[in-house]
Structures are given as structure tokens and as C-alpha cells.
Coordinates of C-alpha atoms in Angstrom, one line a residue:
X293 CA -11.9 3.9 29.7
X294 CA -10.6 2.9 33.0
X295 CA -6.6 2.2 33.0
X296 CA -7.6 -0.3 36.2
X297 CA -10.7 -1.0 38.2
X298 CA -9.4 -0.4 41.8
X299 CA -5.9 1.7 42.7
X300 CA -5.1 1.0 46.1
X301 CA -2.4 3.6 47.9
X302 CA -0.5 1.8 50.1
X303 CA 1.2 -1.3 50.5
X304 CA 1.1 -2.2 54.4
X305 CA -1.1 -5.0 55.4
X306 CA -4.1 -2.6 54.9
X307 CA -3.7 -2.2 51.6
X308 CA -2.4 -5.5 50.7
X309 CA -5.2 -7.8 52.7
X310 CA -7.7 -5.4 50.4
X311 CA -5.9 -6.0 47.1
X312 CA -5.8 -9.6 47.4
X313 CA -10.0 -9.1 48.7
X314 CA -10.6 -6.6 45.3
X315 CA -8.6 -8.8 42.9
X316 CA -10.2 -12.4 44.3
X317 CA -13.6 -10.9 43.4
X318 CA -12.7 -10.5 39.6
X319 CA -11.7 -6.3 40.1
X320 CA -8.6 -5.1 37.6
X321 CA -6.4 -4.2 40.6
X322 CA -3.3 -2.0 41.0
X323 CA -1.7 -0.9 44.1
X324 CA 1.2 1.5 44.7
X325 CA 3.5 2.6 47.6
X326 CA 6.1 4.9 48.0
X327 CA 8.5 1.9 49.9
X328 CA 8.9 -1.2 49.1
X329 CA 9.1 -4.9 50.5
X330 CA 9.8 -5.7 53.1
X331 CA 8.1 -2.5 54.9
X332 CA 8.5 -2.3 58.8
X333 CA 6.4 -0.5 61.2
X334 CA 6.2 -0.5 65.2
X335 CA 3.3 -2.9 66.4
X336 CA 2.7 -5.9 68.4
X337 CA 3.2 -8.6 66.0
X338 CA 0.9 -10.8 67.6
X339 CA -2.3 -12.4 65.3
X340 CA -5.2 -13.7 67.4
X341 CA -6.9 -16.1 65.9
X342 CA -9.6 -13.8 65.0
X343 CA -7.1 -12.1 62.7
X344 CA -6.1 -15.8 60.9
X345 CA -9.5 -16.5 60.4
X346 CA -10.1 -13.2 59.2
X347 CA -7.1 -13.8 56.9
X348 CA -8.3 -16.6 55.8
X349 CA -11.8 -16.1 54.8
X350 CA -9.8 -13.6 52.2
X351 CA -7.7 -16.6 50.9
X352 CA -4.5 -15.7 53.0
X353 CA -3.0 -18.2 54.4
X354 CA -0.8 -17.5 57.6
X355 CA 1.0 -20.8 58.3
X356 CA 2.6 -21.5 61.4
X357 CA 5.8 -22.0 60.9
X358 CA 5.8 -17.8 59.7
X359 CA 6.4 -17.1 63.2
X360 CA 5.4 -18.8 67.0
X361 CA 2.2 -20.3 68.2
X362 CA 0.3 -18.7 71.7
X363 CA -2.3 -20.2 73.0
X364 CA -3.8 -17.1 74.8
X365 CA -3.5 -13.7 77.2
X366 CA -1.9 -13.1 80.2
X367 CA -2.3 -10.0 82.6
X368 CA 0.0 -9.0 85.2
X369 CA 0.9 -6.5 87.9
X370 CA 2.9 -5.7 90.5
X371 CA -0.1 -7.7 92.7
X372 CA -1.3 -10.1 89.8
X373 CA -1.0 -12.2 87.4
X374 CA -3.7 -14.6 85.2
X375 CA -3.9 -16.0 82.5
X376 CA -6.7 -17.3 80.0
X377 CA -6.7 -19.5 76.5
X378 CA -8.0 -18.8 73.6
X379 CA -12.0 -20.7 73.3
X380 CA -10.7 -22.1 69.8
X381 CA -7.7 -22.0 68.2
X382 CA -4.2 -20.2 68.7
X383 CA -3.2 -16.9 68.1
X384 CA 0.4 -16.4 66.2
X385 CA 3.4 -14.3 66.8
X386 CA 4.9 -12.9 63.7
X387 CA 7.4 -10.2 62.6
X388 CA 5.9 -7.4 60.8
X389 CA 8.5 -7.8 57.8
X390 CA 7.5 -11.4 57.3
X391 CA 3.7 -11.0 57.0
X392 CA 4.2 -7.9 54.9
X393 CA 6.5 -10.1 52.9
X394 CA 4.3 -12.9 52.9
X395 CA 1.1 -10.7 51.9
X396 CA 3.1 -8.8 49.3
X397 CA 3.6 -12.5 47.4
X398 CA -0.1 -13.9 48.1
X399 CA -0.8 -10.4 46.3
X400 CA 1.4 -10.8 43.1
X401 CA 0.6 -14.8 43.2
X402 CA -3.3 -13.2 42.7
X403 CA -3.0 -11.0 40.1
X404 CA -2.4 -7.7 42.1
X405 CA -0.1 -5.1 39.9
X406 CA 2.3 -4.1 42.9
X407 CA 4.2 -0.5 41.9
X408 CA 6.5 -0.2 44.7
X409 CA 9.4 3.1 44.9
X410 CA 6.6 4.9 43.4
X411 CA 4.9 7.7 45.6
X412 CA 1.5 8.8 44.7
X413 CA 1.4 12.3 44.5
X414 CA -2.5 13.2 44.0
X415 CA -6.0 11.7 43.6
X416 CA -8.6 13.8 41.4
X417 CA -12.1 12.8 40.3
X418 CA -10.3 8.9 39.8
X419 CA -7.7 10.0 38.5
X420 CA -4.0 8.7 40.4
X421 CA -0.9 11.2 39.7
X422 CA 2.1 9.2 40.3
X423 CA 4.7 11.8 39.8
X424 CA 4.1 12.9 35.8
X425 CA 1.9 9.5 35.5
X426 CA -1.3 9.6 35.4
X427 CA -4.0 6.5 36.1
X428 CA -7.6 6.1 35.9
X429 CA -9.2 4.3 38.1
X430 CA -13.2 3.3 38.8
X431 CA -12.5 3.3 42.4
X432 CA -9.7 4.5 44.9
X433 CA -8.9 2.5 48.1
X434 CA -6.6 4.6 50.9
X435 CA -4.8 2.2 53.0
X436 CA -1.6 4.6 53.6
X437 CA -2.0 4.6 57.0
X438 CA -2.5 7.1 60.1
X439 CA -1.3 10.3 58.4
X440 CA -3.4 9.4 55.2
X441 CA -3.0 12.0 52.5
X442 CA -5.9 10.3 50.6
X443 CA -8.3 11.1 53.7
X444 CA -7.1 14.7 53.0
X445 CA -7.1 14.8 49.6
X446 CA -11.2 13.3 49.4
X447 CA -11.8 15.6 52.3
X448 CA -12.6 12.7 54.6
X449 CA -10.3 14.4 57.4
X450 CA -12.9 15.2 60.0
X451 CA -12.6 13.2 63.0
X452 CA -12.7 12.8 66.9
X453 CA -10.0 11.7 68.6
X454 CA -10.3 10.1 71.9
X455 CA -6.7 10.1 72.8
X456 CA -3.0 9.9 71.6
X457 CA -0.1 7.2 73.1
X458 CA 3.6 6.2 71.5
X459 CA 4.5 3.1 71.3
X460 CA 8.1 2.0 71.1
X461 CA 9.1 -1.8 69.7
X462 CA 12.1 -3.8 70.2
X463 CA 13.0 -7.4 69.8
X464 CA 15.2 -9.6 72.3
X465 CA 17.3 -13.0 71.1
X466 CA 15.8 -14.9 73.9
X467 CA 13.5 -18.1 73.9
X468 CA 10.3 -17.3 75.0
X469 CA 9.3 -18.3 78.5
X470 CA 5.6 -18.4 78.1
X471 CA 2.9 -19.8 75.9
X472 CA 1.0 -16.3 76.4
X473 CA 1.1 -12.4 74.8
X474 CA 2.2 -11.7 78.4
X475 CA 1.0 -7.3 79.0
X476 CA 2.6 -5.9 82.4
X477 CA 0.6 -3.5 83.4
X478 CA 2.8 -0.3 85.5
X479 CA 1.7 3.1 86.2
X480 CA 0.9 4.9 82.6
X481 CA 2.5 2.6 80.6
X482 CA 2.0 -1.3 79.8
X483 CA 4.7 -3.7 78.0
X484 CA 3.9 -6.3 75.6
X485 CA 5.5 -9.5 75.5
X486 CA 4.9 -11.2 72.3
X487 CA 6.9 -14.7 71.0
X488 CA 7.9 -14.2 67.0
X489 CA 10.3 -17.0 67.1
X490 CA 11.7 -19.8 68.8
X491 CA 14.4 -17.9 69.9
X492 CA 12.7 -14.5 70.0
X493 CA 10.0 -12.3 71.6
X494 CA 9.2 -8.6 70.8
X495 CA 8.5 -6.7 73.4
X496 CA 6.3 -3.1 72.9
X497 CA 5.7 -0.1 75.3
X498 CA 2.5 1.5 74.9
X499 CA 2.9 5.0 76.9
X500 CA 1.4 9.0 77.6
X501 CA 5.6 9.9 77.9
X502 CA 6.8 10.3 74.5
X503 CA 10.3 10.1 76.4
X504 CA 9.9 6.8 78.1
X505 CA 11.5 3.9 76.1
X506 CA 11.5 0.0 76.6
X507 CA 14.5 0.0 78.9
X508 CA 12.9 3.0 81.2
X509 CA 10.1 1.1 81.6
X510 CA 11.8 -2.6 82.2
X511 CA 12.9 -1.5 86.1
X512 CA 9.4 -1.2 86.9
X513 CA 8.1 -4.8 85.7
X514 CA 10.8 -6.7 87.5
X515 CA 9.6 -10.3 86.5
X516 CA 10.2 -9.2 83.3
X517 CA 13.3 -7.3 83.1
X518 CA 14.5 -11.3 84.5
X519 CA 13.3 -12.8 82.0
X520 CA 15.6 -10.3 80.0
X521 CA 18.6 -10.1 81.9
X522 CA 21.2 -11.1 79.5
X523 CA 19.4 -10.9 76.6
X524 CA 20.7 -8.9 73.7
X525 CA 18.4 -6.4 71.7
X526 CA 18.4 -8.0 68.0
X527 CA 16.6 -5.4 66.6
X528 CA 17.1 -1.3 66.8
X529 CA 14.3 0.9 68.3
X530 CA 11.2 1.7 66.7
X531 CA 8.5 4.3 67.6
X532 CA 5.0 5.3 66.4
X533 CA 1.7 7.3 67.1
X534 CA -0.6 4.9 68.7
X535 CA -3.6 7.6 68.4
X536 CA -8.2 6.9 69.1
X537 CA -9.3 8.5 65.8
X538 CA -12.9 8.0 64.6
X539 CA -14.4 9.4 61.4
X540 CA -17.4 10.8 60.4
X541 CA -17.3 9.2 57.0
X542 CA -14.7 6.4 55.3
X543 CA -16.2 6.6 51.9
X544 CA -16.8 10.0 49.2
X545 CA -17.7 9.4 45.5
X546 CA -15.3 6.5 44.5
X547 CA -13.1 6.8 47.5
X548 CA -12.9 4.2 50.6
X549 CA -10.4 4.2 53.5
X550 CA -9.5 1.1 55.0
X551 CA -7.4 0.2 58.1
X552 CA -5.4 2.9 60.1
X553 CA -6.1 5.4 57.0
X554 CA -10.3 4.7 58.3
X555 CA -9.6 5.7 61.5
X556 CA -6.8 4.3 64.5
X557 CA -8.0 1.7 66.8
X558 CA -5.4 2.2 69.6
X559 CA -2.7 -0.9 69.8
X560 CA -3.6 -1.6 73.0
X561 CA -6.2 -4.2 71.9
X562 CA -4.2 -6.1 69.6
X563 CA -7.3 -6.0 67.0
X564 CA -5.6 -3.4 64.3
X565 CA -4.8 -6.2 61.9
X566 CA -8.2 -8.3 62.3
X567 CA -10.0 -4.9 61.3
X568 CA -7.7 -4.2 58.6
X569 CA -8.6 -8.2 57.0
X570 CA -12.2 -7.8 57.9
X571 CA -13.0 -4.2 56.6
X572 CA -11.2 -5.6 53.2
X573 CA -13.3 -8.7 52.7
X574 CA -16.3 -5.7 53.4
X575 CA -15.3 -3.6 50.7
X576 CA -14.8 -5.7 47.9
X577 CA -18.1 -7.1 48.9
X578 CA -19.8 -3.1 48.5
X579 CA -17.1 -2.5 45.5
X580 CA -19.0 -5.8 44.0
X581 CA -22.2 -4.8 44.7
X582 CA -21.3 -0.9 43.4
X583 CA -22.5 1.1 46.8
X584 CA -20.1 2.1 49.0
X585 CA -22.8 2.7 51.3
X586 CA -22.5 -0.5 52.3
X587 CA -19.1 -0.4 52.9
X588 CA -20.2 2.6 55.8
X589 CA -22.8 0.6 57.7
X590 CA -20.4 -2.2 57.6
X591 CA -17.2 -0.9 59.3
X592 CA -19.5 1.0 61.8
X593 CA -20.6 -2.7 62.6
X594 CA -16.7 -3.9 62.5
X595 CA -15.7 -1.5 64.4
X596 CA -18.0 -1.7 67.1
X597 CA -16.0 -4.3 69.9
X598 CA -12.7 -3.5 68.9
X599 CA -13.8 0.0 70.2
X600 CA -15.4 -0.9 73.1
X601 CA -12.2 -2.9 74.3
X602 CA -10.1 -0.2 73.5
X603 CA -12.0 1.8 75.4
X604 CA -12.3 -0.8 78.7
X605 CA -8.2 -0.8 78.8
X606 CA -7.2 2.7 77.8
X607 CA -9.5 3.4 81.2
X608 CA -7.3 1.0 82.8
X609 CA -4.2 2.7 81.4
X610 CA -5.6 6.1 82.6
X611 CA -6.5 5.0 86.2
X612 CA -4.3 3.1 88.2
X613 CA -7.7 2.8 90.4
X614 CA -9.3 1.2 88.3
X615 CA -6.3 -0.9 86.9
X616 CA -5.9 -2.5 90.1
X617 CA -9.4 -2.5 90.8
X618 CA -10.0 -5.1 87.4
X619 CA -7.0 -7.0 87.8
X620 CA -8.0 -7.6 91.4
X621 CA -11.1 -8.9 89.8
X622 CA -9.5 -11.2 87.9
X623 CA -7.4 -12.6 89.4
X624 CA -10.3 -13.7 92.2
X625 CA -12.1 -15.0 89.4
X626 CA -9.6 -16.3 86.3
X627 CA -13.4 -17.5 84.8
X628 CA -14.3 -13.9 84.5
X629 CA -11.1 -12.8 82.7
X630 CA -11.4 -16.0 80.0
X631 CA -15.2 -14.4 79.6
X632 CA -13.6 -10.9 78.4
X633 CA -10.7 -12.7 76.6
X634 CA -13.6 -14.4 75.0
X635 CA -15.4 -11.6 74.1
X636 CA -11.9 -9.8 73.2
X637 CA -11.5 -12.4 70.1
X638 CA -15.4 -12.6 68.9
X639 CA -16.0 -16.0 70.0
X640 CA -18.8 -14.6 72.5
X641 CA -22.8 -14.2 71.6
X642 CA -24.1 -10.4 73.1
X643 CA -25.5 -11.7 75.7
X644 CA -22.5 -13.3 77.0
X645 CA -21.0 -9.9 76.3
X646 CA -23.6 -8.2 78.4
X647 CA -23.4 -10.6 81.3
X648 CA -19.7 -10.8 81.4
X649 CA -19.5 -6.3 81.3
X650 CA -22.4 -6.9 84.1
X651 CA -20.3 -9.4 86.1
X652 CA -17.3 -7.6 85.6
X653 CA -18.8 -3.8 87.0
X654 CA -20.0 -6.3 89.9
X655 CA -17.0 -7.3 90.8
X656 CA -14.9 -4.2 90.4
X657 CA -17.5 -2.5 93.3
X658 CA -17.1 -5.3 95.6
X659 CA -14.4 -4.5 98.4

């Protein structure tokens, strides 16, 4: 006799997005985390509209006034700048507290029994030790992030790891001064400008130098250390791992991984949350069908672009080369860059995706 049909460990937007997925498909579902709401993290804060749709297809809604509309993507340089919409739709800025928050009550509102304060201290043949509680459950859902212990503990740890950044978040009491997620692009490091509230941007450094910081970085991207200038920091510091890590396997017996815990897709591409939404409306499909085995083929096939992108700008984040090489592209052609912003959000066919790669290499090799 099974205590609950799905235990999910963790209570991020991982875990929660596949809670709300499980329980919406008629699964018993319980989910447990060693914190409790609301839970902050370092990251970008910005949704594309990808990630809403995503959301929504798993009954989440994501409403606009939760944080501040963009409309698109803007690169710049010390040489450059463009800009690019978004095909359809808006993307939306929103503070990681608030969507955990918000997903946290869509969960509870569902039917999802939420045991926060409560670490998990084991998994073993489906059963959950939470200190000197035991559960059963049918099947086990690790959503507890990079350093996931229930990777380890099904012996799902083997991996490949392409490469291994920090990112560093803070947010600045100013009203922003673009409709864009503005990224400044300096030498081995790039800022992210990202509107949250009407009166408020965060701003993230993705860097190699685990001793940089925001303010070290600012001097070097003088348009926006303006835009700063007077500004006051309304949040303190935060840091994190922002690490490539690609398993050999997500699923063993009646354990599945889902978001960070299934392997990192680095920040850089904004698409962390998107995955997360999409790999959980995946699962409860397999968990519904009873093979997890399609719960493999399918995050191979989600996490197909997101890689490929990650890949494309962590080579511009390693070359300055090439960085300057790409921007120069498109900034000679702004068509080019709405093709890959295109692509970047899903709302591209693959042969679109082939041409634009295509046009993109050509343009790169021109002088």
C-alpha cells in the first residue's frame, strides 16, 4: 500500500511546475523541501514567452501584473547594439520569490500536500525517510536542484560536464529604461539586464572569475553603469554555480529527475525555467502511461535547442573573436538576429533553424 502515488523532493519551480503536472493528471501527490516559501535563488528572472506558454499548458497561470512586460532581446557591445521582438507574444520579468510564491499556491490550490521545514534524508526502493518518517511512494520525482542528492542516492550521478560559470544577482530601485532583457557582452563575462517591476530591474553577471561581482563588471559596460548611476541596490548579493551538465540517464526503477537535478542548462540562455515546465508536463504524461522510458526519449528531445543555444553563446563567451565576429553580424543584418531570437523561443520550423545557422556561419566568414 502506497502512503502517496508521487513524492516530489524539492520545492523550487522544478519541483513545484511537476507537482501541479502529476496532481492535474489524477496522481496522489506529496512534495517536500527542506526550506520553505518564499525560496530565493540567483537567476535571471526573466520568462520568455516560451516559458508562459509552457506554464500554461500545465494550468499555471503567470499574470502580468506578477512582474514587468518585455517585448524581446537586445545585444550589445562596446561596438554594437540590436535589438529583436519576440514573433508572438511577450516575455515577463518576475522575481524569483514571487513565482515561487505564486507556484507554491497554484500547487496547494490543486491538491499538492506541500511538507515544507522538512529535509528528506534518504530514498530506498520507494521508500522517503524524512528524518525518523518514513513514506511510500509508487514513484520518486528529484527536482532538488544542481547538487541533487536523489541523483546520488538512485545512482544517476554520471555525467559530462561541458563547462562551469558563477553567476552573481542583484536588484537596482530604478525604472527600467528599455522594453528589452538588455545582455552587455564584455570580455569573459556578460550582464543581464532584466525589468521585474516598474520601478525595478535585476541585473545578473554570468562569469569564468569566481571573484568578479556586479560592481567589477559595471566599469566595463559604461552605457550601463549610466543607466545605474544613482541607483541604490534594493536587494543584497546572491551567487550560484551556473555549470553544462548532461546525464547519461534521468530515470532508474521508479525514480525521475527533472529540472536542474536532470542535468544544468547554463543560464546563459534564459531557457532553465521553460525546460523545467516542459520536462514536467513530459513526465506526468510517462508517469500516466507507467514507462519512464518515455520520459528519457522525451527530455533528450526537450533538451535538444536549449543546448544548442547554450552552446552558440558560451562560444561567444569564450572567444572574444568570435563575440565580436557575431555581433558584427548582427548588427549588419538586425533580420538575422530576430531569425536566432526566433529560433531561441521555438517559434521557428528546422528548416528555418538550418537556414538561419547557415546564414549566420556566412556572415561570421565575411570580412
Amino acid at each position: 500500500m502506497f502512503d502517496t502515488d508521487i513524492f516530489v523532493l524539492g520545492g523550487g519551480p522544478a519541483g513545484l511546475a511537476a507537482a501541479i503536472a502529476a496532481r492535474r493528471s489524477g496522481f496522489r501527490v506529496t512534495l517536500a523541501d527542506a526550506s520553505e516559501p518564499p525560496i530565493d535563488k540567483a537567476c535571471g528572472e526573466g520568462l520568455m514567452p516560451d516559458a508562459l506558454h509552457a506554464a500554461a499548458a500545465l494550468g499555471i497561470d503567470i499574470p502580468e501584473t506578477a512582474g514587468y512586460a518585455f517585448k524581446g532581446i537586445g545585444f550589445q557591445n562596446q561596438l554594437h547594439h540590436v535589438t529583436a521582438d519576440f514573433p508572438n507574444g511577450t516575455g515577463l520579468g518576475v522575481r524569483r520569490m514571487a513565482l515561487q510564491r505564486l507556484l507554491a499556491e497554484n500547487a496547494a490550490r490543486t491538491g499538492v500536500e506541500l511538507i515544507w521545514r522538512t529535509p528528506v534524508t534518504g530514498i530506498e526502493r520507494g521508500i522517503v525517510s524524512l528524518g525518523t518518517k518514513r513514506m511510500r511512494s509508487r514513484w520518486i520525482v528529484g527536482a532538488d536542484g544542481s547538487q541533487s542528492s536523489v541523483r546520488r542516492w538512485a545512482g544517476l550521478g554520471d555525467y559530462k560536464r561541458n563547462s562551469l560559470r558563477f553567476s552573481y544577482r542583484r536588484h537596482y530601485g530604478v525604472e527600467p529604461w528599455s522594453e528589452y532583457v538588455e545582455i552587455f557582452w564584455g570580455e569573459g563575462f556578460e550582464l543581464y539586464v532584466t525589468p521585474v517591476s516598474a520601478k525595478e530591474v535585476c541585473v545578473v553577471l554570468m562569469t569564468r572569475n569566481h571573484h568578479r561581482r556586479v560592481s567589477d563588471a559595471l566599469p566595463d559596460c559604461p552605457q550601463l553603469q549610466a543607466h545605474l548611476r544613482g541607483a541604490p541596490a534594493v536587494s543584497t548579493e546572491r551567487g550560484a554555480y551556473a555549470a553544462m551538465r548532461r546525464l547519461h540517464r534521468v530515470t532508474r526503477g521508479c525514480v525521475a529527475l527533472v529540472g536542474d537535478a536532470s542535468g544544468d542548462i547554463d543560464p546563459i540562455t534564459g531557457e532553465g525555467l521553460c525546460l523545467a515546465f516542459r520536462q514536467a508536463g513530459a513526465l506526468a504524461k510517462a508517469l500516466k502511461a507507467e514507462d519512464l522510458c518515455l520520459y528519457e526519449s522525451a527530455h533528450r528531445r526537450l533538451s535538444r535547442r536549449p543546448r544548442w543555444m547554450a552552446d552558440f553563446m558560451l562560444l561567444m563567451d569564450r572567444s572574444t573573436f568570435v563575440q565580436r565576429r557575431v555581433m558584427r553580424a548582427f548588427a549588419a543584418h538586425p533580420r538575422l538576429f530576430a531569425s536566432m531570437l526566433a529560433m531561441h523561443v521555438g517559434q521557428s520550423s528546422p528548416i528555418q533553424f538550418a537556414a538561419t545557422t547557415a546564414a549566420l556561419g556566412w556572415r561570421m566568414a565575411a570580412r
